[in-house]
């Protein structure tokens, strides 16, 4: 993950900012932007020699004056977990194309697509069968559709249940 | 020509990610840590960073944690060979012991550099540094 996204994810976390002139600011990050300009609250400012201290309620630091920022160690893992969680939530939420009712899981998506696929095939078939043997063709079509739906659905349900959650069922 | 550095794309730090790197900053600090990420400004995220100070044949370390370094403050980045990193011919001591010596060294260096810059300016017309105060 990018350095600035790590910074964005560190909002409300304590950190130490050292400026180019050696001053240090210890405080909680309020906000930051793409220029690395930051606002901190509950700040303890120290001069470069380390012998003078100030307490500031809030401060704004221009990004160009920053030398580095020190953040708590667990932050990196925390942010990575948040990212993976957000990605998985986005993937499952994205799985319901139109008319989302309740929770859309991967096999509902599959069933929808299969139904649509079968319907389109059936439509094509019925169009072809319009001239001659109409009944026989559509019956065959219906039987095929039902068979296809059942086989494909059961096979993908088996696949879903055997593989881990969040496997890539991209459509 | 010995080293033929293969150019994959333009110069990038992608080969340095998740490797232990030595970073020298413009203020002279030497940090060692695992490079986790970077961006187009070469801002760096360094994990499990250790700051080292050296004096003659002795060194000291201090654990510093997770760093986000602004790219413009970096002088150089070097990969640390994990096989050879313990082979240094230097003795390790406590940080508190070595720090006063290190601080004195910095002050001495600053005086020397200022004297040099002054002489170059007076005798040869070299411009003095614009207050960037690089300590490396």
PDB file of N, CA and C in Angstrom, chain A residues 14-17 24-28 40-46 56 70:
ATOM      1  N   UNK A  14      -1.899   8.027  17.192  1.00  0.00           N
ATOM      2  CA  UNK A  14      -0.802   8.892  17.638  1.00  0.00           C
ATOM      3  C   UNK A  14       0.393   8.721  16.714  1.00  0.00           C
ATOM      4  N   UNK A  15       1.133   9.816  16.558  1.00  0.00           N
ATOM      5  CA  UNK A  15       2.339   9.722  15.748  1.00  0.00           C
ATOM      6  C   UNK A  15       3.327  10.797  16.120  1.00  0.00           C
ATOM      7  N   UNK A  16       4.532  10.619  15.634  1.00  0.00           N
ATOM      8  CA  UNK A  16       5.588  11.594  15.862  1.00  0.00           C
ATOM      9  C   UNK A  16       5.986  12.141  14.506  1.00  0.00           C
ATOM     10  N   UNK A  17       6.020  13.451  14.401  1.00  0.00           N
ATOM     11  CA  UNK A  17       6.422  14.068  13.139  1.00  0.00           C
ATOM     12  C   UNK A  17       7.703  14.830  13.398  1.00  0.00           C
ATOM     13  N   UNK A  24      10.140  18.292  16.754  1.00  0.00           N
ATOM     14  CA  UNK A  24       9.272  17.111  16.733  1.00  0.00           C
ATOM     15  C   UNK A  24       7.896  17.486  17.268  1.00  0.00           C
ATOM     16  N   UNK A  25       6.898  16.867  16.680  1.00  0.00           N
ATOM     17  CA  UNK A  25       5.523  17.075  17.081  1.00  0.00           C
ATOM     18  C   UNK A  25       4.907  15.711  17.385  1.00  0.00           C
ATOM     19  N   UNK A  26       4.483  15.518  18.629  1.00  0.00           N
ATOM     20  CA  UNK A  26       3.826  14.275  19.012  1.00  0.00           C
ATOM     21  C   UNK A  26       2.352  14.552  19.160  1.00  0.00           C
ATOM     22  N   UNK A  27       1.520  13.858  18.354  1.00  0.00           N
ATOM     23  CA  UNK A  27       0.098  14.124  18.502  1.00  0.00           C
ATOM     24  C   UNK A  27      -0.717  13.113  17.732  1.00  0.00           C
ATOM     25  N   UNK A  28      -2.036  13.300  17.778  1.00  0.00           N
ATOM     26  CA  UNK A  28      -2.940  12.415  17.045  1.00  0.00           C
ATOM     27  C   UNK A  28      -3.295  13.056  15.717  1.00  0.00           C
ATOM     28  N   UNK A  40      -2.807  17.979  13.407  1.00  0.00           N
ATOM     29  CA  UNK A  40      -2.690  17.113  14.572  1.00  0.00           C
ATOM     30  C   UNK A  40      -3.454  17.744  15.726  1.00  0.00           C
ATOM     31  N   UNK A  41      -3.887  16.919  16.688  1.00  0.00           N
ATOM     32  CA  UNK A  41      -4.483  17.459  17.905  1.00  0.00           C
ATOM     33  C   UNK A  41      -3.763  16.883  19.115  1.00  0.00           C
ATOM     34  N   UNK A  42      -3.870  17.612  20.236  1.00  0.00           N
ATOM     35  CA  UNK A  42      -3.177  17.221  21.480  1.00  0.00           C
ATOM     36  C   UNK A  42      -1.686  17.023  21.212  1.00  0.00           C
ATOM     37  N   UNK A  43      -1.071  18.097  20.788  1.00  0.00           N
ATOM     38  CA  UNK A  43       0.304  18.012  20.281  1.00  0.00           C
ATOM     39  C   UNK A  43       1.312  18.442  21.341  1.00  0.00           C
ATOM     40  N   UNK A  44       2.415  17.710  21.432  1.00  0.00           N
ATOM     41  CA  UNK A  44       3.557  18.108  22.250  1.00  0.00           C
ATOM     42  C   UNK A  44       4.699  18.438  21.311  1.00  0.00           C
ATOM     43  N   UNK A  45       5.043  19.720  21.261  1.00  0.00           N
ATOM     44  CA  UNK A  45       6.091  20.165  20.353  1.00  0.00           C
ATOM     45  C   UNK A  45       7.404  20.250  21.118  1.00  0.00           C
ATOM     46  N   UNK A  46       8.483  19.821  20.485  1.00  0.00           N
ATOM     47  CA  UNK A  46       9.818  19.877  21.088  1.00  0.00           C
ATOM     48  C   UNK A  46      10.752  20.581  20.133  1.00  0.00           C
ATOM     49  N   UNK A  56       0.231  22.053  22.377  1.00  0.00           N
ATOM     50  CA  UNK A  56      -0.697  22.723  21.480  1.00  0.00           C
ATOM     51  C   UNK A  56      -1.960  21.876  21.362  1.00  0.00           C
ATOM     52  N   UNK A  70       6.762   9.026  12.363  1.00  0.00           N
ATOM     53  CA  UNK A  70       6.849   7.719  13.000  1.00  0.00           C
ATOM     54  C   UNK A  70       5.460   7.360  13.487  1.00  0.00           C
TER      55      UNK A  70
END
